[in-house]
Tab-separated table of C-alpha atoms in Angstrom:
chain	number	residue	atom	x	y	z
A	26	UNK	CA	0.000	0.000	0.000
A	27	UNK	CA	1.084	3.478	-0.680
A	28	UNK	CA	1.079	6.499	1.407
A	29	UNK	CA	0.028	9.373	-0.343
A	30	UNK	CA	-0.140	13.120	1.137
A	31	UNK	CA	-2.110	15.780	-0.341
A	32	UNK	CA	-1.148	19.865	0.832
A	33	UNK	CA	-4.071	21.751	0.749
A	34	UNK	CA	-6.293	18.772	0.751
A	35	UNK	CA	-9.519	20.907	1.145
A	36	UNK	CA	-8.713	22.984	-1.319
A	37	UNK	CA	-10.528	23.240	-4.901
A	38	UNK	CA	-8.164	20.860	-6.626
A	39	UNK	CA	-7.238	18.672	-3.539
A	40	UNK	CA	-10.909	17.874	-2.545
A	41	UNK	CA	-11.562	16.916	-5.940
A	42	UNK	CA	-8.316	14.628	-5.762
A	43	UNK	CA	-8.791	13.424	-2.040
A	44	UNK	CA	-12.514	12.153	-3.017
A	45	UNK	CA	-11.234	10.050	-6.287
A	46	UNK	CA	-7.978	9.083	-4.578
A	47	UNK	CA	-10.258	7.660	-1.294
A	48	UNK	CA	-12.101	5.296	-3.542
A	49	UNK	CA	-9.134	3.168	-3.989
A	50	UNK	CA	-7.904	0.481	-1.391
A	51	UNK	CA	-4.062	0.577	-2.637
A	52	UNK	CA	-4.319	3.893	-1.013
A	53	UNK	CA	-3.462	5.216	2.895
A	54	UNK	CA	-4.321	8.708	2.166
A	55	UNK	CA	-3.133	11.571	4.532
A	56	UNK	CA	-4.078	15.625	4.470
A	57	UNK	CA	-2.478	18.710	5.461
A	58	UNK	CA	-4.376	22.027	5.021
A	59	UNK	CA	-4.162	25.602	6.025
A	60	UNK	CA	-6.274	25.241	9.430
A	61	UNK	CA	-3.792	21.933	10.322
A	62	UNK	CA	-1.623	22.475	12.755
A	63	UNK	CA	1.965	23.294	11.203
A	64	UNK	CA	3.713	20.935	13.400
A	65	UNK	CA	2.452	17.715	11.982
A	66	UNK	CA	3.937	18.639	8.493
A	67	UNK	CA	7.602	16.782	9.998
A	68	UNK	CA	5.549	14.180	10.578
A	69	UNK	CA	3.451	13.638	7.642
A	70	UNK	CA	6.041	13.637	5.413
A	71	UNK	CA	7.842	11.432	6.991
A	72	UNK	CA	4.953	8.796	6.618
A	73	UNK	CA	4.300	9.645	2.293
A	74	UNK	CA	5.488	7.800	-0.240
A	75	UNK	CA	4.288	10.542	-3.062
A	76	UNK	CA	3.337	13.850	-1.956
A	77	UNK	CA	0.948	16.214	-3.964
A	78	UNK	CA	1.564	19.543	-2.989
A	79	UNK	CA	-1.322	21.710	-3.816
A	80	UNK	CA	-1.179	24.411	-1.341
A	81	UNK	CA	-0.638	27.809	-1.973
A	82	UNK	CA	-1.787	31.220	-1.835
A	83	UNK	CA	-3.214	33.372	-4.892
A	84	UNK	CA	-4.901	35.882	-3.288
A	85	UNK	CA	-2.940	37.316	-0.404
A	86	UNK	CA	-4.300	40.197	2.071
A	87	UNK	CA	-0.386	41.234	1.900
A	88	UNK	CA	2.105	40.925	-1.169
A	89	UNK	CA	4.429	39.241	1.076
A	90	UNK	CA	2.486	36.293	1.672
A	91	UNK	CA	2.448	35.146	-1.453
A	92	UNK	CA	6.499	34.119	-0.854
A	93	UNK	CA	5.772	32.506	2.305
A	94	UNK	CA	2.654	30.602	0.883
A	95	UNK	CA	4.460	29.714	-1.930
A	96	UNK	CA	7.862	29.259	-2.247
A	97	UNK	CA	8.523	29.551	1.152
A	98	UNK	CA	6.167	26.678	2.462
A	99	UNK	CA	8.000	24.731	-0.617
A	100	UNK	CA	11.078	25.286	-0.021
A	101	UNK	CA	9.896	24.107	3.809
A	102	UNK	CA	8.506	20.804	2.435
A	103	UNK	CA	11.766	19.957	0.478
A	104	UNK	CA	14.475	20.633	3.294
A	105	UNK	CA	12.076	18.118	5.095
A	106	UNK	CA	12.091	15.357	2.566
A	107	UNK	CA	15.698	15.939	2.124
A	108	UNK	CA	16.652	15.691	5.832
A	109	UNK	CA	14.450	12.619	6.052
A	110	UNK	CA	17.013	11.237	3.366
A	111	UNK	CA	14.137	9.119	1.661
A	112	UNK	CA	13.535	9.530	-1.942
A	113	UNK	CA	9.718	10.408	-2.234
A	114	UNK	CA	8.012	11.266	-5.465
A	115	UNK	CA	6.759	15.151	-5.066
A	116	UNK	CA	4.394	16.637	-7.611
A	117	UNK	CA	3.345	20.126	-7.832
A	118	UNK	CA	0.583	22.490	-8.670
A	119	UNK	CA	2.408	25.915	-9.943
A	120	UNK	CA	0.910	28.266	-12.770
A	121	UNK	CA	1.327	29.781	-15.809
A	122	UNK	CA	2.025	32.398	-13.982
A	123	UNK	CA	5.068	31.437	-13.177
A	124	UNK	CA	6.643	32.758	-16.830
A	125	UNK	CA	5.149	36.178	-15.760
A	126	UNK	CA	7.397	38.573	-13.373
A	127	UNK	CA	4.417	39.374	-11.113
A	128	UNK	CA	4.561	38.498	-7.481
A	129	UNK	CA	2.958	35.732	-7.559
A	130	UNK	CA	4.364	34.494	-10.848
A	131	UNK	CA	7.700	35.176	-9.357
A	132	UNK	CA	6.761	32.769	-5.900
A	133	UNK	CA	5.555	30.101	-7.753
A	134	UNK	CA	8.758	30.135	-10.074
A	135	UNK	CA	10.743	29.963	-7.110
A	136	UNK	CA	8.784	27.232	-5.835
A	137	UNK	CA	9.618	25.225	-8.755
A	138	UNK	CA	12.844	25.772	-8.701
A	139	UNK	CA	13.036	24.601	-5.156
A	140	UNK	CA	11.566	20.973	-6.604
A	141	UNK	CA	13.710	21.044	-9.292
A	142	UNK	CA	16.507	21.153	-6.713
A	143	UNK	CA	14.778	18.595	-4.816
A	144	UNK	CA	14.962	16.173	-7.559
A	145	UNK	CA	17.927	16.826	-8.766
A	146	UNK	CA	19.924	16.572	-5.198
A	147	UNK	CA	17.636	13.409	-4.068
A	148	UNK	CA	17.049	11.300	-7.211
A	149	UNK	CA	13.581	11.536	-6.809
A	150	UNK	CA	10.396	11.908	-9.236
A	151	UNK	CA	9.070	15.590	-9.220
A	152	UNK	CA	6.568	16.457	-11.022
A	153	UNK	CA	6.057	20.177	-11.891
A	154	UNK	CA	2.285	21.316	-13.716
A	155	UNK	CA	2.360	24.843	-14.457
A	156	UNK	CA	-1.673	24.938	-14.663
A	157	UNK	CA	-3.669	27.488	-16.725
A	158	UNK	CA	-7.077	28.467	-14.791
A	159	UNK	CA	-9.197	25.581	-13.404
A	160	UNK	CA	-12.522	25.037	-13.743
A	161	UNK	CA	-15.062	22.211	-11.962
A	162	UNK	CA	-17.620	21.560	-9.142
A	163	UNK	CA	-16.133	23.086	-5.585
A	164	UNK	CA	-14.345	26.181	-7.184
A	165	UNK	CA	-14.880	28.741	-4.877
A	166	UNK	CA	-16.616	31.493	-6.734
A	167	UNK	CA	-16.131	35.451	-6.375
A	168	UNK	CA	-12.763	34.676	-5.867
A	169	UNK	CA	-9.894	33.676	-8.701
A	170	UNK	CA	-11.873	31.904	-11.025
A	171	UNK	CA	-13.835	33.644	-13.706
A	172	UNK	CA	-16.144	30.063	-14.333
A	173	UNK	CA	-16.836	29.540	-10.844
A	174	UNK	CA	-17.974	33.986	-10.481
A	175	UNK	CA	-20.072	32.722	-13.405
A	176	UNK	CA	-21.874	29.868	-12.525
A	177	UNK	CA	-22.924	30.960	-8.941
A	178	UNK	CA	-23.448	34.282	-9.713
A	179	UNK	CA	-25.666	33.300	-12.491
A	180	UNK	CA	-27.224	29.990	-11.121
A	181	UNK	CA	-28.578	32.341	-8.331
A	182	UNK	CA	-30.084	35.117	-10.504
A	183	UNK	CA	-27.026	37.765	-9.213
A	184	UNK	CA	-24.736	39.884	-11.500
A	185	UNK	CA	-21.602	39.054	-13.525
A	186	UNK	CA	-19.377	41.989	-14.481
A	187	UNK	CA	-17.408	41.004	-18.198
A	188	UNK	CA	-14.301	43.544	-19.088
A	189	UNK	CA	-13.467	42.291	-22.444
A	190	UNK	CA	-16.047	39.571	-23.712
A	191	UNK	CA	-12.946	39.085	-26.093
A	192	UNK	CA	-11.027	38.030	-24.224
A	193	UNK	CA	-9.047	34.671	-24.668
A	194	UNK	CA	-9.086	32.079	-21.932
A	195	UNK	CA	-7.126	28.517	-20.995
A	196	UNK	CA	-9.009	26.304	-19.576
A	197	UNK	CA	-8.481	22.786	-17.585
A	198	UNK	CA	-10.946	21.038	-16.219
A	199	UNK	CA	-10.431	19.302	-12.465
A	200	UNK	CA	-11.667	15.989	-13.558
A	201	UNK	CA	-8.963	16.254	-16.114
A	202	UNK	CA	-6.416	17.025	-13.720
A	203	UNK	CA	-6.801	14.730	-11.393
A	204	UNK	CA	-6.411	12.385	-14.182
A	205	UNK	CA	-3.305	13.458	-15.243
A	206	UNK	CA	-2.379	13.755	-11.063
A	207	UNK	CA	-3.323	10.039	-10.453
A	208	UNK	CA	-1.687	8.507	-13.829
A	209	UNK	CA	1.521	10.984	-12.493
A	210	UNK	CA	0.691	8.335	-9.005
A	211	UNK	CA	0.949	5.571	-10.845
A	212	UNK	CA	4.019	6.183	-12.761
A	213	UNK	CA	2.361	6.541	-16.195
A	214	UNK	CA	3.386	10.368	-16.709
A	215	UNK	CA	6.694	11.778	-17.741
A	216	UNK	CA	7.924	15.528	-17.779
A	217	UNK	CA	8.828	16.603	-21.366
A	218	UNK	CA	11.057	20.118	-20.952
A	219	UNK	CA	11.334	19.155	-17.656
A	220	UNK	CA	6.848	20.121	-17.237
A	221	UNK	CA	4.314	18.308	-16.861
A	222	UNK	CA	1.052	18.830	-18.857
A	223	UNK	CA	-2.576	18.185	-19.156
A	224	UNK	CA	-3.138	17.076	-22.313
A	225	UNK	CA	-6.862	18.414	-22.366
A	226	UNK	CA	-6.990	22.552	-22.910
A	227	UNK	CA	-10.203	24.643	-23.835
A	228	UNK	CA	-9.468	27.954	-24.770
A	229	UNK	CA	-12.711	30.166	-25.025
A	230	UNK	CA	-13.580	33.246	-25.073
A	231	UNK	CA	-14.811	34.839	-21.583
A	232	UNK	CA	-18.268	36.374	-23.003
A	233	UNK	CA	-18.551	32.896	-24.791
A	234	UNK	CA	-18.634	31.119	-21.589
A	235	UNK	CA	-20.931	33.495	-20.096
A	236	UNK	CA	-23.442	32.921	-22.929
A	237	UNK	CA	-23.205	29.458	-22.460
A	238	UNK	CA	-23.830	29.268	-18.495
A	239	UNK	CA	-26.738	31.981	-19.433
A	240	UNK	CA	-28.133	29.201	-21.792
A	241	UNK	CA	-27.857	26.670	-19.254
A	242	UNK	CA	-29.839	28.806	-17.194
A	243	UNK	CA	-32.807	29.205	-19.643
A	244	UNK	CA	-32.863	25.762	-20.199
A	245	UNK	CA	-35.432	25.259	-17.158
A	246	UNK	CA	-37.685	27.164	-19.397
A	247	UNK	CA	-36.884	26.069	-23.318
A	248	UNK	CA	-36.153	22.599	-21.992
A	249	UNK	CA	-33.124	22.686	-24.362
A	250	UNK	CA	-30.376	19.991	-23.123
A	251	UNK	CA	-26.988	21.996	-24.555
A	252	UNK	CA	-24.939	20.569	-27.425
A	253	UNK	CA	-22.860	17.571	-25.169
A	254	UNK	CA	-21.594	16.525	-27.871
A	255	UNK	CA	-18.826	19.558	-27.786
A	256	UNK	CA	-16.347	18.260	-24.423
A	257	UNK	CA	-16.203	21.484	-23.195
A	258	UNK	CA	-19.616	22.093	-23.314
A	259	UNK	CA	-20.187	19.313	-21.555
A	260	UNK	CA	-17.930	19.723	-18.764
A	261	UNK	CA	-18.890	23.681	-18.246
A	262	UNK	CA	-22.943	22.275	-17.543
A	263	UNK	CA	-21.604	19.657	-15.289
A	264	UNK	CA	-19.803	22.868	-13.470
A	265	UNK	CA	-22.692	24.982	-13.745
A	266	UNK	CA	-25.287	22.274	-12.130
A	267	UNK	CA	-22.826	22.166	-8.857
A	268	UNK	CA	-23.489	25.731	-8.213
A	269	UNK	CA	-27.374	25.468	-8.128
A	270	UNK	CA	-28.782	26.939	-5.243
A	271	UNK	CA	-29.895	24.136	-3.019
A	272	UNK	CA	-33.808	24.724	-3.093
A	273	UNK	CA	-33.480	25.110	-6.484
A	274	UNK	CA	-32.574	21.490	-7.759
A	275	UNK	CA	-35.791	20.545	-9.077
A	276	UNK	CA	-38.140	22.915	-11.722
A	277	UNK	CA	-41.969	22.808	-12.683
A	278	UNK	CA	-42.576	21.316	-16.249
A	279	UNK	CA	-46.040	22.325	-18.252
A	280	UNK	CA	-48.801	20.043	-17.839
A	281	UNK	CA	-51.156	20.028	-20.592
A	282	UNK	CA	-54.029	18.545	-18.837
A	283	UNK	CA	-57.189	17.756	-20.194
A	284	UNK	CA	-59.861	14.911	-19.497
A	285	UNK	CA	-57.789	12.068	-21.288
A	286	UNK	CA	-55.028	12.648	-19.192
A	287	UNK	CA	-52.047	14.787	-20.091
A	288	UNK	CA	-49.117	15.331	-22.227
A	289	UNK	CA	-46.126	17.017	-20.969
A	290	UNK	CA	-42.670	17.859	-22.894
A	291	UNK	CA	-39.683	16.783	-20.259
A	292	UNK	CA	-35.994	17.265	-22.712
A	293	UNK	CA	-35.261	19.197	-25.891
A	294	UNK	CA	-31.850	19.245	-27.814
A	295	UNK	CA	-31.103	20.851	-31.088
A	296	UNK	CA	-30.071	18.024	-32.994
A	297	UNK	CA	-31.559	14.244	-31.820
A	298	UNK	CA	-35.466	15.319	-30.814
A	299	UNK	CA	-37.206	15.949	-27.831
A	300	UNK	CA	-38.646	13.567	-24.785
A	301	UNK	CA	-42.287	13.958	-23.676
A	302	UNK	CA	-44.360	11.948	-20.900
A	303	UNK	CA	-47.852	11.179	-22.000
A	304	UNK	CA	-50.293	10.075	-19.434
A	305	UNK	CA	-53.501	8.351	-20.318
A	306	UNK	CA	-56.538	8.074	-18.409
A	307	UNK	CA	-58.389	4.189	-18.228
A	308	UNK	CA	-59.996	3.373	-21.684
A	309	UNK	CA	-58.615	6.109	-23.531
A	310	UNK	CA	-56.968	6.499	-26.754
A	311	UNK	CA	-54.716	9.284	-28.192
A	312	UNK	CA	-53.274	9.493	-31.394
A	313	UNK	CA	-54.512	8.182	-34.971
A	314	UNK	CA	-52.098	9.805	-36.512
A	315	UNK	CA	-49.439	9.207	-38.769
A	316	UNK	CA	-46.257	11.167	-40.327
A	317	UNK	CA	-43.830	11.530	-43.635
A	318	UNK	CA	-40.259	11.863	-41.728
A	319	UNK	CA	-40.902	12.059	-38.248
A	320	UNK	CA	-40.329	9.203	-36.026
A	321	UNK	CA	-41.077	8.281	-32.708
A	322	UNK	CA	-39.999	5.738	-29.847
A	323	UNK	CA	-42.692	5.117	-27.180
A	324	UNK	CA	-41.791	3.281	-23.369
A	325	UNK	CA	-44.772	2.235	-21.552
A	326	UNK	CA	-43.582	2.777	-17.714
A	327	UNK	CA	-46.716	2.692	-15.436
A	328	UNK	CA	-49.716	0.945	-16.141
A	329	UNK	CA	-51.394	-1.703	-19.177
A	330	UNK	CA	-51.974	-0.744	-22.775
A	331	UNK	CA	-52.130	-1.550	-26.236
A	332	UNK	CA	-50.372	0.186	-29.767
A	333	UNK	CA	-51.753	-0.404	-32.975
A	334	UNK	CA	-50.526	0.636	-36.303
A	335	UNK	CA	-51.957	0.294	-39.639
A	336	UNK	CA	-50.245	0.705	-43.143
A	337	UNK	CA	-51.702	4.093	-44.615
A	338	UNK	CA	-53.262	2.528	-47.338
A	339	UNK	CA	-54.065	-0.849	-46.209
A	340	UNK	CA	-56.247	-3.001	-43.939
A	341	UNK	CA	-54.513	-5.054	-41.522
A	342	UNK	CA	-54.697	-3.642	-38.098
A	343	UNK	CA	-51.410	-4.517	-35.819
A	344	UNK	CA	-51.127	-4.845	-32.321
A	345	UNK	CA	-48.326	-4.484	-29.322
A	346	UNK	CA	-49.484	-5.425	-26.046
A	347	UNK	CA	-47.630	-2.964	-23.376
A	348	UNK	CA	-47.036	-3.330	-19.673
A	349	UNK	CA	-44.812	-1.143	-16.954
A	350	UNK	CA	-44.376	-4.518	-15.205
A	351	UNK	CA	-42.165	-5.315	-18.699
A	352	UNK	CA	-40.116	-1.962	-20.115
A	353	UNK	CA	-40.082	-2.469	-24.175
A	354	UNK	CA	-39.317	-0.187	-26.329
A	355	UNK	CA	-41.918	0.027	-29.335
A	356	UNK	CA	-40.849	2.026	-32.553
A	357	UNK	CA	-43.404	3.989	-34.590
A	358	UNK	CA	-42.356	4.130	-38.203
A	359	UNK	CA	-43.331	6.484	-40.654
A	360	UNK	CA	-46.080	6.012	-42.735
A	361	UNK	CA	-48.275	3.974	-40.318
A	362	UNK	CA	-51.182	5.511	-38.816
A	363	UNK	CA	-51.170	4.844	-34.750
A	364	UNK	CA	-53.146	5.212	-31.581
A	365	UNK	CA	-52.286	4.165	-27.894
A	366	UNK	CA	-55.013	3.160	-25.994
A	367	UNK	CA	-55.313	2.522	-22.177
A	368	UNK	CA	-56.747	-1.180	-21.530
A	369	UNK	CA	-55.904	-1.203	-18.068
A	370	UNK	CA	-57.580	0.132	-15.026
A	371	UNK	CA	-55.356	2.821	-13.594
A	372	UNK	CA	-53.323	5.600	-15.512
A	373	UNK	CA	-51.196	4.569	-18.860
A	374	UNK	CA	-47.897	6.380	-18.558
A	375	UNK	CA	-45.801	6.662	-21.657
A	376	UNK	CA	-42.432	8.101	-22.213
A	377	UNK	CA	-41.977	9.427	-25.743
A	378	UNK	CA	-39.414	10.639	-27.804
A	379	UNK	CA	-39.213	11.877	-31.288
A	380	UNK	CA	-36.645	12.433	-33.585
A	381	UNK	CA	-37.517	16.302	-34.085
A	382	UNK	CA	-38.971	18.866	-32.323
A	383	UNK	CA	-42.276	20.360	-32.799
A	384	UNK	CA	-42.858	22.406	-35.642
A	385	UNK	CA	-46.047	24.362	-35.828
A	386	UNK	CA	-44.962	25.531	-39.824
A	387	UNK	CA	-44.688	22.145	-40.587
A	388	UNK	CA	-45.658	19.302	-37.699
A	389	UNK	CA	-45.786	16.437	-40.260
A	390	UNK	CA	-48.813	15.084	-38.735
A	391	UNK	CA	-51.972	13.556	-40.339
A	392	UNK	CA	-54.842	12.889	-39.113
A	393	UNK	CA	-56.064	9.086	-39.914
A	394	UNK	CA	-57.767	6.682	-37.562
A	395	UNK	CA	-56.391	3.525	-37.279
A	396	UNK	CA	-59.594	1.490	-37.762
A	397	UNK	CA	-59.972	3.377	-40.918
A	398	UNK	CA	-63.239	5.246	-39.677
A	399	UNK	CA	-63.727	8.940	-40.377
């Protein structure tokens, strides 16, 4: 088993590694963060086997902080490893930044060069990441991090001020990171110009991302899932869902209700169709229909019921028994006329999806019982 330390272990990036790293049983995991007391650190270190140091200050109340919190607490955790004489693996989170001559650039330059020393003097792994910004669930927003200022600010209906909407972003994402932090854990990572990398960058542009967190937003109303398909798409609405306030998780769809029951639309997207739930009251049907291009896929959940379709243009009459007590899928192919009816004795629920969303211009739907009665 390996022993495996993590500085600022309730920080953004070392929750998000602590939580994946404590599902694994090869692991004796061990944390040091700012509210620890100091005097354990001898002692931690001793214990670890690969240390992630994470820690670090970005936003100091005094300049000066950001060389103690930096290279100084580095430099503090490398005369310790070396006294201890062992050589253990030590990776660390530094920045882009660190090419700049700012202070803080300049701290976390020297902090690297403290591991570089390390590694060189020791023989041991280091691992250096200069990082570009961050972005995932647990980012503390209002704070250093544009996405996370975003995605609270607008999942709770508050202002977000944008400078230059132009502007260019790099973007990580933590799920990504930790990736690249475990497979650095495992031995399955090597430094190329002596830095480490995460393979995976977005770079957007800042009023981009806002637009996009504002669509995710309107989505409780449009019912419009966003384009997944795009990975950093995907990985911005997985951020933006953390920050949801926590009484607003769940949102009111439109019932249309009427004495047959009701048909409600649940999921939209822009390119594969929308889902629907249709409920039908005991002994009713709903639909004779039929349609040129659209298609549909209906899942009987709840209750008993029977789908018939008929050939437009001919006579036989077919029939799919369906049952919530056993989920089938049942396809409904264009250019059959079909109706669902209720045969059971409590409500038929339905789930329904269709390749395309409604189109009032052009809803490709005719009208044509299936018993082939006006």
């Amino acid at each position: 088993m390996k022993t495996v330390l993590i500085t600022g272990s309730e920080g953004f990036v070392g929750r998000n590694l602590r939580v994946t790293l404590q599902q694994r049983d090869d692991i004796r995991l061990l944390g040091f963060d700012v509210n620890d007391d100091p005097t354990t650190l001898p002692t931690l270190l001793t214990q670890a086997d690969f240390v992630f140091h994470l820690a670090g200050v970005n936003r100091p109340q005094h300049v000066d902080e950001f060389t103690t919190g930096n290279a100084g607490l580095t430099q503090e955790i490398v005369s310790l490893l070396q006294q201890q004489g062992k050589k253990t693996s030590l990776l660390i989170s530094s920045s882009t930044q660190a090419a700049q001559e700012n202070p803080y650039g300049v701290s976390k330059r020297e902090a690297e060069d403290a591991v570089f020393a390390y590694g060189r003097e020791s023989g041991a792994q280091v691992f250096i990441y200069r990082l570009p910004n961050v972005f995932g669930k647990w980012c503390r927003p209002n704070y250093n991090s544009a996405v996370a200022t975003f995605c609270h600010n607008i999942a709770h209906d508050l202002p977000i001020q944008i400078n230059d909407p132009a502007a260019v972003m790099n973007l990580v994402y933590v799920d990504d990171v930790v990736a690249e932090f475990i497979a650095a854990l495992d031995g399955k990572v090597e430094a190329t110009d002596d830095f480490c990398h995460v393979p995976t960058v977005h770079t957007v542009k800042l009023g981009e991302i806002a637009d996009l967190i504002r669509s995710f937003r309107a989505n409780r109303t449009d019912f419009l899932v966003p384009g997944l398909a795009d990975p950093f798409i995907k990985k911005l609405y997985s951020t933006y869902l953390s920050y949801l306030p926590i009484d607003q998780f769940s949102y009111p769809l439109k019932m249309n209700v009427d004495q047959r029951g009701s048909f409600t639309e649940f999921i939209k997207t822009p390119d594969r169709g929308q889902v629907s739930v249709n409920i039908s009251k005991p002994g009713i049907t709903k639909g004779n229909h039929w349609h040129h291009t659209k298609n549909e896929k209906f899942l009987v959940v709840s209750g008993q019921g029977v789908i018939r379709f008929r050939l437009v243009g001919g006579t036989e009459i077919i029939e799919y028994p369906v049952s919530g007590e056993k989920l089938e899928v049942v396809d409904i192919p264009t250019g059959y006329t079909h109706d669902i009816t209720n045969s059971g004795e409590t409500d038929l629920v339905t789930v329904m999806w269709c390749n395309e969303l409604y189109d009032p211009d052009k809803p490709d739907t005719f009208y044509e019982s299936v018993d082939n009665k006006p």
